Amino acid sequence: MKHALLALMLLASPALAHDKMAGDLQIIHPMIPQPASSAKSAAGYVTISNEGETPEALIGIRTPFAQSSTLHTTIHEDGIAKMRPLAELVIEPGDTVNLEPNGMHLMFMGLTGAAQEGDMISATLIFRNAGEVAVEFMVDPAAGADHSTMDHGSLDRSTMDHSGH
Ligand SMILES: [Cu+2]
């Protein structure tokens, strides 16, 4: 019975957004577009609202899904989208920050396993004030930014292989 219910929830989940409150933070629909089976990296997206009275900052992310996980931003230079590491992502009181394709995103490099649509991938978001917050990234249908077309400029390509997707 428990397994049947779980299977039902997994089947139903891709259509549903999911969110979580952590103190004054609302963390809305962490998701990863399904990477190609050969992908060595993947991008993750989430929306975060700060409903508190003090500024908050996302300063890191950790997950067993990848060997390294970082914050990235996308800048546009001469019409070319380039990704750059981001040390922190500040969320002012009352603000909502969207990580989305062609903008700020979480970068998972050195994927440790496959991810199928509907999978839930455990991760820990690290905030300056709220500390560590456990979340689950939902694997959504493949879509969004194609990182393989992006210029990575001065980034070390040996550790930043985005060629897989
Ligand atoms: Cu990136």
mmCIF file with all atom_site columns, C-alpha atoms and ligand atoms in Angstrom:
data_model
loop_
_atom_site.group_PDB
_atom_site.id
_atom_site.type_symbol
_atom_site.label_atom_id
_atom_site.label_alt_id
_atom_site.label_comp_id
_atom_site.label_asym_id
_atom_site.label_entity_id
_atom_site.label_seq_id
_atom_site.pdbx_PDB_ins_code
_atom_site.Cartn_x
_atom_site.Cartn_y
_atom_site.Cartn_z
_atom_site.occupancy
_atom_site.B_iso_or_equiv
_atom_site.pdbx_formal_charge
_atom_site.auth_seq_id
_atom_site.auth_comp_id
_atom_site.auth_asym_id
_atom_site.auth_atom_id
_atom_site.pdbx_PDB_model_num
ATOM   1   C  CA . MET A 1 1   ? 0.000  0.000  0.000   1.00 0.00 ? 1   MET A CA 1
ATOM   2   C  CA . LYS A 1 2   ? 2.742  2.369  0.954   1.00 0.00 ? 2   LYS A CA 1
ATOM   3   C  CA . HIS A 1 3   ? 4.589  1.598  -2.258  1.00 0.00 ? 3   HIS A CA 1
ATOM   4   C  CA . ALA A 1 4   ? 1.487  2.059  -4.365  1.00 0.00 ? 4   ALA A CA 1
ATOM   5   C  CA . LEU A 1 5   ? 0.922  5.458  -2.810  1.00 0.00 ? 5   LEU A CA 1
ATOM   6   C  CA . LEU A 1 6   ? 4.530  6.445  -3.361  1.00 0.00 ? 6   LEU A CA 1
ATOM   7   C  CA . ALA A 1 7   ? 4.356  5.383  -7.010  1.00 0.00 ? 7   ALA A CA 1
ATOM   8   C  CA . LEU A 1 8   ? 1.190  7.399  -7.441  1.00 0.00 ? 8   LEU A CA 1
ATOM   9   C  CA . MET A 1 9   ? 2.835  10.451 -5.922  1.00 0.00 ? 9   MET A CA 1
ATOM   10  C  CA . LEU A 1 10  ? 5.875  10.069 -8.166  1.00 0.00 ? 10  LEU A CA 1
ATOM   11  C  CA . LEU A 1 11  ? 3.624  9.805  -11.207 1.00 0.00 ? 11  LEU A CA 1
ATOM   12  C  CA . ALA A 1 12  ? 1.651  12.853 -10.177 1.00 0.00 ? 12  ALA A CA 1
ATOM   13  C  CA . SER A 1 13  ? 4.551  14.976 -9.058  1.00 0.00 ? 13  SER A CA 1
ATOM   14  C  CA . PRO A 1 14  ? 5.986  16.277 -12.361 1.00 0.00 ? 14  PRO A CA 1
ATOM   15  C  CA . ALA A 1 15  ? 2.871  18.338 -12.944 1.00 0.00 ? 15  ALA A CA 1
ATOM   16  C  CA . LEU A 1 16  ? 2.984  19.916 -9.516  1.00 0.00 ? 16  LEU A CA 1
ATOM   17  C  CA . ALA A 1 17  ? 5.132  22.669 -8.173  1.00 0.00 ? 17  ALA A CA 1
ATOM   18  C  CA . HIS A 1 18  ? 6.496  22.030 -4.730  1.00 0.00 ? 18  HIS A CA 1
ATOM   19  C  CA . ASP A 1 19  ? 7.713  24.458 -2.168  1.00 0.00 ? 19  ASP A CA 1
ATOM   20  C  CA . LYS A 1 20  ? 9.011  24.724 1.338   1.00 0.00 ? 20  LYS A CA 1
ATOM   21  C  CA . MET A 1 21  ? 9.211  27.284 4.113   1.00 0.00 ? 21  MET A CA 1
ATOM   22  C  CA . ALA A 1 22  ? 12.497 27.646 5.996   1.00 0.00 ? 22  ALA A CA 1
ATOM   23  C  CA . GLY A 1 23  ? 12.166 30.385 8.582   1.00 0.00 ? 23  GLY A CA 1
ATOM   24  C  CA . ASP A 1 24  ? 11.286 33.518 6.613   1.00 0.00 ? 24  ASP A CA 1
ATOM   25  C  CA . LEU A 1 25  ? 12.294 31.976 3.304   1.00 0.00 ? 25  LEU A CA 1
ATOM   26  C  CA . GLN A 1 26  ? 9.895  30.425 0.873   1.00 0.00 ? 26  GLN A CA 1
ATOM   27  C  CA . ILE A 1 27  ? 11.678 28.065 -1.501  1.00 0.00 ? 27  ILE A CA 1
ATOM   28  C  CA . ILE A 1 28  ? 9.542  27.423 -4.544  1.00 0.00 ? 28  ILE A CA 1
ATOM   29  C  CA . HIS A 1 29  ? 9.845  24.542 -7.007  1.00 0.00 ? 29  HIS A CA 1
ATOM   30  C  CA . PRO A 1 30  ? 13.529 23.638 -7.080  1.00 0.00 ? 30  PRO A CA 1
ATOM   31  C  CA . MET A 1 31  ? 13.911 21.896 -10.423 1.00 0.00 ? 31  MET A CA 1
ATOM   32  C  CA . ILE A 1 32  ? 16.441 20.510 -12.877 1.00 0.00 ? 32  ILE A CA 1
ATOM   33  C  CA . PRO A 1 33  ? 15.503 20.128 -16.553 1.00 0.00 ? 33  PRO A CA 1
ATOM   34  C  CA . GLN A 1 34  ? 16.255 16.502 -17.378 1.00 0.00 ? 34  GLN A CA 1
ATOM   35  C  CA . PRO A 1 35  ? 19.852 16.323 -18.598 1.00 0.00 ? 35  PRO A CA 1
ATOM   36  C  CA . ALA A 1 36  ? 20.767 14.152 -21.580 1.00 0.00 ? 36  ALA A CA 1
ATOM   37  C  CA . SER A 1 37  ? 21.951 10.704 -20.517 1.00 0.00 ? 37  SER A CA 1
ATOM   38  C  CA . SER A 1 38  ? 25.483 11.621 -21.632 1.00 0.00 ? 38  SER A CA 1
ATOM   39  C  CA . ALA A 1 39  ? 25.494 14.988 -19.844 1.00 0.00 ? 39  ALA A CA 1
ATOM   40  C  CA . LYS A 1 40  ? 28.344 15.742 -17.485 1.00 0.00 ? 40  LYS A CA 1
ATOM   41  C  CA . SER A 1 41  ? 26.619 18.798 -16.087 1.00 0.00 ? 41  SER A CA 1
ATOM   42  C  CA . ALA A 1 42  ? 23.168 20.165 -15.442 1.00 0.00 ? 42  ALA A CA 1
ATOM   43  C  CA . ALA A 1 43  ? 21.593 23.433 -14.414 1.00 0.00 ? 43  ALA A CA 1
ATOM   44  C  CA . GLY A 1 44  ? 19.125 23.853 -11.577 1.00 0.00 ? 44  GLY A CA 1
ATOM   45  C  CA . TYR A 1 45  ? 16.520 26.518 -10.958 1.00 0.00 ? 45  TYR A CA 1
ATOM   46  C  CA . VAL A 1 46  ? 14.461 27.689 -8.000  1.00 0.00 ? 46  VAL A CA 1
ATOM   47  C  CA . THR A 1 47  ? 12.488 30.705 -6.821  1.00 0.00 ? 47  THR A CA 1
ATOM   48  C  CA . ILE A 1 48  ? 13.219 32.086 -3.358  1.00 0.00 ? 48  ILE A CA 1
ATOM   49  C  CA . SER A 1 49  ? 11.148 34.664 -1.473  1.00 0.00 ? 49  SER A CA 1
ATOM   50  C  CA . ASN A 1 50  ? 12.427 36.470 1.603   1.00 0.00 ? 50  ASN A CA 1
ATOM   51  C  CA . GLU A 1 51  ? 9.413  37.215 3.760   1.00 0.00 ? 51  GLU A CA 1
ATOM   52  C  CA . GLY A 1 52  ? 11.528 38.371 6.681   1.00 0.00 ? 52  GLY A CA 1
ATOM   53  C  CA . GLU A 1 53  ? 12.824 41.768 7.710   1.00 0.00 ? 53  GLU A CA 1
ATOM   54  C  CA . THR A 1 54  ? 16.535 41.240 7.123   1.00 0.00 ? 54  THR A CA 1
ATOM   55  C  CA . PRO A 1 55  ? 18.533 40.587 3.967   1.00 0.00 ? 55  PRO A CA 1
ATOM   56  C  CA . GLU A 1 56  ? 19.371 36.955 3.288   1.00 0.00 ? 56  GLU A CA 1
ATOM   57  C  CA . ALA A 1 57  ? 21.877 35.443 0.898   1.00 0.00 ? 57  ALA A CA 1
ATOM   58  C  CA . LEU A 1 58  ? 22.228 32.080 -0.765  1.00 0.00 ? 58  LEU A CA 1
ATOM   59  C  CA . ILE A 1 59  ? 25.932 31.315 -0.470  1.00 0.00 ? 59  ILE A CA 1
ATOM   60  C  CA . GLY A 1 60  ? 26.218 27.726 -1.582  1.00 0.00 ? 60  GLY A CA 1
ATOM   61  C  CA . ILE A 1 61  ? 24.668 24.430 -2.530  1.00 0.00 ? 61  ILE A CA 1
ATOM   62  C  CA . ARG A 1 62  ? 25.626 20.837 -1.965  1.00 0.00 ? 62  ARG A CA 1
ATOM   63  C  CA . THR A 1 63  ? 24.262 17.630 -3.440  1.00 0.00 ? 63  THR A CA 1
ATOM   64  C  CA . PRO A 1 64  ? 25.461 14.060 -3.957  1.00 0.00 ? 64  PRO A CA 1
ATOM   65  C  CA . PHE A 1 65  ? 24.068 14.411 -7.509  1.00 0.00 ? 65  PHE A CA 1
ATOM   66  C  CA . ALA A 1 66  ? 27.246 16.222 -8.636  1.00 0.00 ? 66  ALA A CA 1
ATOM   67  C  CA . GLN A 1 67  ? 30.923 16.384 -7.772  1.00 0.00 ? 67  GLN A CA 1
ATOM   68  C  CA . SER A 1 68  ? 30.706 20.148 -7.545  1.00 0.00 ? 68  SER A CA 1
ATOM   69  C  CA . SER A 1 69  ? 27.775 22.504 -7.282  1.00 0.00 ? 69  SER A CA 1
ATOM   70  C  CA . THR A 1 70  ? 28.029 26.259 -7.655  1.00 0.00 ? 70  THR A CA 1
ATOM   71  C  CA . LEU A 1 71  ? 26.029 29.419 -8.221  1.00 0.00 ? 71  LEU A CA 1
ATOM   72  C  CA . HIS A 1 72  ? 26.218 30.873 -11.701 1.00 0.00 ? 72  HIS A CA 1
ATOM   73  C  CA . THR A 1 73  ? 24.953 33.990 -13.330 1.00 0.00 ? 73  THR A CA 1
ATOM   74  C  CA . THR A 1 74  ? 24.557 34.703 -17.014 1.00 0.00 ? 74  THR A CA 1
ATOM   75  C  CA . ILE A 1 75  ? 25.796 37.931 -18.534 1.00 0.00 ? 75  ILE A CA 1
ATOM   76  C  CA . HIS A 1 76  ? 25.210 39.091 -22.074 1.00 0.00 ? 76  HIS A CA 1
ATOM   77  C  CA . GLU A 1 77  ? 28.170 40.552 -23.897 1.00 0.00 ? 77  GLU A CA 1
ATOM   78  C  CA . ASP A 1 78  ? 28.022 41.453 -27.575 1.00 0.00 ? 78  ASP A CA 1
ATOM   79  C  CA . GLY A 1 79  ? 24.911 39.356 -27.868 1.00 0.00 ? 79  GLY A CA 1
ATOM   80  C  CA . ILE A 1 80  ? 26.580 36.264 -26.443 1.00 0.00 ? 80  ILE A CA 1
ATOM   81  C  CA . ALA A 1 81  ? 25.404 34.667 -23.214 1.00 0.00 ? 81  ALA A CA 1
ATOM   82  C  CA . LYS A 1 82  ? 28.287 33.921 -20.871 1.00 0.00 ? 82  LYS A CA 1
ATOM   83  C  CA . MET A 1 83  ? 28.196 32.167 -17.540 1.00 0.00 ? 83  MET A CA 1
ATOM   84  C  CA . ARG A 1 84  ? 30.098 33.454 -14.551 1.00 0.00 ? 84  ARG A CA 1
ATOM   85  C  CA . PRO A 1 85  ? 30.426 32.126 -10.995 1.00 0.00 ? 85  PRO A CA 1
ATOM   86  C  CA . LEU A 1 86  ? 28.422 34.030 -8.418  1.00 0.00 ? 86  LEU A CA 1
ATOM   87  C  CA . ALA A 1 87  ? 29.780 34.247 -4.858  1.00 0.00 ? 87  ALA A CA 1
ATOM   88  C  CA . GLU A 1 88  ? 26.398 34.895 -3.311  1.00 0.00 ? 88  GLU A CA 1
ATOM   89  C  CA . LEU A 1 89  ? 22.855 35.660 -4.236  1.00 0.00 ? 89  LEU A CA 1
ATOM   90  C  CA . VAL A 1 90  ? 21.352 38.371 -2.052  1.00 0.00 ? 90  VAL A CA 1
ATOM   91  C  CA . ILE A 1 91  ? 17.621 38.302 -1.376  1.00 0.00 ? 91  ILE A CA 1
ATOM   92  C  CA . GLU A 1 92  ? 16.416 41.560 0.133   1.00 0.00 ? 92  GLU A CA 1
ATOM   93  C  CA . PRO A 1 93  ? 13.489 41.600 2.576   1.00 0.00 ? 93  PRO A CA 1
ATOM   94  C  CA . GLY A 1 94  ? 10.233 41.357 0.641   1.00 0.00 ? 94  GLY A CA 1
ATOM   95  C  CA . ASP A 1 95  ? 12.035 40.328 -2.528  1.00 0.00 ? 95  ASP A CA 1
ATOM   96  C  CA . THR A 1 96  ? 11.573 37.255 -4.666  1.00 0.00 ? 96  THR A CA 1
ATOM   97  C  CA . VAL A 1 97  ? 14.537 36.038 -6.685  1.00 0.00 ? 97  VAL A CA 1
ATOM   98  C  CA . ASN A 1 98  ? 14.043 33.775 -9.686  1.00 0.00 ? 98  ASN A CA 1
ATOM   99  C  CA . LEU A 1 99  ? 16.773 31.459 -10.841 1.00 0.00 ? 99  LEU A CA 1
ATOM   100 C  CA . GLU A 1 100 ? 15.803 30.665 -14.394 1.00 0.00 ? 100 GLU A CA 1
ATOM   101 C  CA . PRO A 1 101 ? 17.178 29.788 -17.823 1.00 0.00 ? 101 PRO A CA 1
ATOM   102 C  CA . ASN A 1 102 ? 19.364 32.575 -19.233 1.00 0.00 ? 102 ASN A CA 1
ATOM   103 C  CA . GLY A 1 103 ? 19.738 34.074 -15.783 1.00 0.00 ? 103 GLY A CA 1
ATOM   104 C  CA . MET A 1 104 ? 21.074 33.035 -12.424 1.00 0.00 ? 104 MET A CA 1
ATOM   105 C  CA . HIS A 1 105 ? 21.199 29.287 -11.940 1.00 0.00 ? 105 HIS A CA 1
ATOM   106 C  CA . LEU A 1 106 ? 22.725 26.500 -9.951  1.00 0.00 ? 106 LEU A CA 1
ATOM   107 C  CA . MET A 1 107 ? 25.388 24.588 -11.817 1.00 0.00 ? 107 MET A CA 1
ATOM   108 C  CA . PHE A 1 108 ? 25.929 20.906 -11.164 1.00 0.00 ? 108 PHE A CA 1
ATOM   109 C  CA . MET A 1 109 ? 29.206 19.625 -12.562 1.00 0.00 ? 109 MET A CA 1
ATOM   110 C  CA . GLY A 1 110 ? 30.417 16.063 -12.669 1.00 0.00 ? 110 GLY A CA 1
ATOM   111 C  CA . LEU A 1 111 ? 27.047 14.331 -12.435 1.00 0.00 ? 111 LEU A CA 1
ATOM   112 C  CA . THR A 1 112 ? 27.223 11.199 -10.319 1.00 0.00 ? 112 THR A CA 1
ATOM   113 C  CA . GLY A 1 113 ? 24.199 9.496  -11.831 1.00 0.00 ? 113 GLY A CA 1
ATOM   114 C  CA . ALA A 1 114 ? 21.369 9.695  -14.311 1.00 0.00 ? 114 ALA A CA 1
ATOM   115 C  CA . ALA A 1 115 ? 18.260 11.738 -13.674 1.00 0.00 ? 115 ALA A CA 1
ATOM   116 C  CA . GLN A 1 116 ? 14.891 10.846 -15.138 1.00 0.00 ? 116 GLN A CA 1
ATOM   117 C  CA . GLU A 1 117 ? 11.883 13.104 -15.389 1.00 0.00 ? 117 GLU A CA 1
ATOM   118 C  CA . GLY A 1 118 ? 9.974  12.899 -12.117 1.00 0.00 ? 118 GLY A CA 1
ATOM   119 C  CA . ASP A 1 119 ? 13.005 12.009 -10.014 1.00 0.00 ? 119 ASP A CA 1
ATOM   120 C  CA . MET A 1 120 ? 13.563 13.986 -6.833  1.00 0.00 ? 120 MET A CA 1
ATOM   121 C  CA . ILE A 1 121 ? 17.177 14.965 -6.178  1.00 0.00 ? 121 ILE A CA 1
ATOM   122 C  CA . SER A 1 122 ? 18.183 15.800 -2.631  1.00 0.00 ? 122 SER A CA 1
ATOM   123 C  CA . ALA A 1 123 ? 20.272 18.895 -2.108  1.00 0.00 ? 123 ALA A CA 1
ATOM   124 C  CA . THR A 1 124 ? 21.199 21.334 0.631   1.00 0.00 ? 124 THR A CA 1
ATOM   125 C  CA . LEU A 1 125 ? 20.909 25.064 0.060   1.00 0.00 ? 125 LEU A CA 1
ATOM   126 C  CA . ILE A 1 126 ? 23.241 27.079 2.277   1.00 0.00 ? 126 ILE A CA 1
ATOM   127 C  CA . PHE A 1 127 ? 22.043 30.508 3.414   1.00 0.00 ? 127 PHE A CA 1
ATOM   128 C  CA . ARG A 1 128 ? 24.033 33.079 5.353   1.00 0.00 ? 128 ARG A CA 1
ATOM   129 C  CA . ASN A 1 129 ? 21.423 33.466 8.100   1.00 0.00 ? 129 ASN A CA 1
ATOM   130 C  CA . ALA A 1 130 ? 19.054 30.526 7.758   1.00 0.00 ? 130 ALA A CA 1
ATOM   131 C  CA . GLY A 1 131 ? 21.963 28.098 7.435   1.00 0.00 ? 131 GLY A CA 1
ATOM   132 C  CA . GLU A 1 132 ? 21.491 24.772 5.711   1.00 0.00 ? 132 GLU A CA 1
ATOM   133 C  CA . VAL A 1 133 ? 18.098 23.983 4.216   1.00 0.00 ? 133 VAL A CA 1
ATOM   134 C  CA . ALA A 1 134 ? 17.358 20.550 2.781   1.00 0.00 ? 134 ALA A CA 1
ATOM   135 C  CA . VAL A 1 135 ? 15.398 20.671 -0.465  1.00 0.00 ? 135 VAL A CA 1
ATOM   136 C  CA . GLU A 1 136 ? 14.498 18.323 -3.288  1.00 0.00 ? 136 GLU A CA 1
ATOM   137 C  CA . PHE A 1 137 ? 14.999 19.282 -6.912  1.00 0.00 ? 137 PHE A CA 1
ATOM   138 C  CA . MET A 1 138 ? 12.339 17.857 -9.172  1.00 0.00 ? 138 MET A CA 1
ATOM   139 C  CA . VAL A 1 139 ? 13.576 16.625 -12.535 1.00 0.00 ? 139 VAL A CA 1
ATOM   140 C  CA . ASP A 1 140 ? 11.331 18.372 -15.051 1.00 0.00 ? 140 ASP A CA 1
ATOM   141 C  CA . PRO A 1 141 ? 11.033 17.744 -18.798 1.00 0.00 ? 141 PRO A CA 1
ATOM   142 C  CA . ALA A 1 142 ? 14.182 18.641 -20.728 1.00 0.00 ? 142 ALA A CA 1
ATOM   143 C  CA . ALA A 1 143 ? 14.021 22.312 -21.713 1.00 0.00 ? 143 ALA A CA 1
ATOM   144 C  CA . GLY A 1 144 ? 15.531 25.668 -21.034 1.00 0.00 ? 144 GLY A CA 1
ATOM   145 C  CA . ALA A 1 145 ? 19.020 26.965 -21.556 1.00 0.00 ? 145 ALA A CA 1
ATOM   146 C  CA . ASP A 1 146 ? 21.333 24.938 -23.706 1.00 0.00 ? 146 ASP A CA 1
ATOM   147 C  CA . HIS A 1 147 ? 24.589 25.447 -21.877 1.00 0.00 ? 147 HIS A CA 1
ATOM   148 C  CA . SER A 1 148 ? 26.576 23.893 -24.715 1.00 0.00 ? 148 SER A CA 1
ATOM   149 C  CA . THR A 1 149 ? 26.020 27.052 -26.766 1.00 0.00 ? 149 THR A CA 1
ATOM   150 C  CA . MET A 1 150 ? 27.324 29.321 -24.020 1.00 0.00 ? 150 MET A CA 1
ATOM   151 C  CA . ASP A 1 151 ? 30.703 30.915 -23.866 1.00 0.00 ? 151 ASP A CA 1
ATOM   152 C  CA . HIS A 1 152 ? 32.484 30.190 -20.616 1.00 0.00 ? 152 HIS A CA 1
ATOM   153 C  CA . GLY A 1 153 ? 35.178 32.780 -21.087 1.00 0.00 ? 153 GLY A CA 1
ATOM   154 C  CA . SER A 1 154 ? 37.921 32.567 -18.519 1.00 0.00 ? 154 SER A CA 1
ATOM   155 C  CA . LEU A 1 155 ? 36.372 29.672 -16.669 1.00 0.00 ? 155 LEU A CA 1
ATOM   156 C  CA . ASP A 1 156 ? 38.517 26.589 -16.447 1.00 0.00 ? 156 ASP A CA 1
ATOM   157 C  CA . ARG A 1 157 ? 37.086 24.315 -19.089 1.00 0.00 ? 157 ARG A CA 1
ATOM   158 C  CA . SER A 1 158 ? 38.745 21.244 -17.672 1.00 0.00 ? 158 SER A CA 1
ATOM   159 C  CA . THR A 1 159 ? 36.515 21.438 -14.625 1.00 0.00 ? 159 THR A CA 1
ATOM   160 C  CA . MET A 1 160 ? 33.566 23.124 -16.308 1.00 0.00 ? 160 MET A CA 1
ATOM   161 C  CA . ASP A 1 161 ? 32.510 20.762 -19.032 1.00 0.00 ? 161 ASP A CA 1
ATOM   162 C  CA . HIS A 1 162 ? 29.061 21.850 -20.138 1.00 0.00 ? 162 HIS A CA 1
ATOM   163 C  CA . SER A 1 163 ? 29.276 19.980 -23.411 1.00 0.00 ? 163 SER A CA 1
ATOM   164 C  CA . GLY A 1 164 ? 26.842 17.327 -22.379 1.00 0.00 ? 164 GLY A CA 1
ATOM   165 C  CA . HIS A 1 165 ? 23.733 19.426 -22.692 1.00 0.00 ? 165 HIS A CA 1
HETATM 166 CU CU . CU  B 2 .   ? 26.110 27.485 -15.636 1.00 0.00 ? 1   CU  B CU 1
#
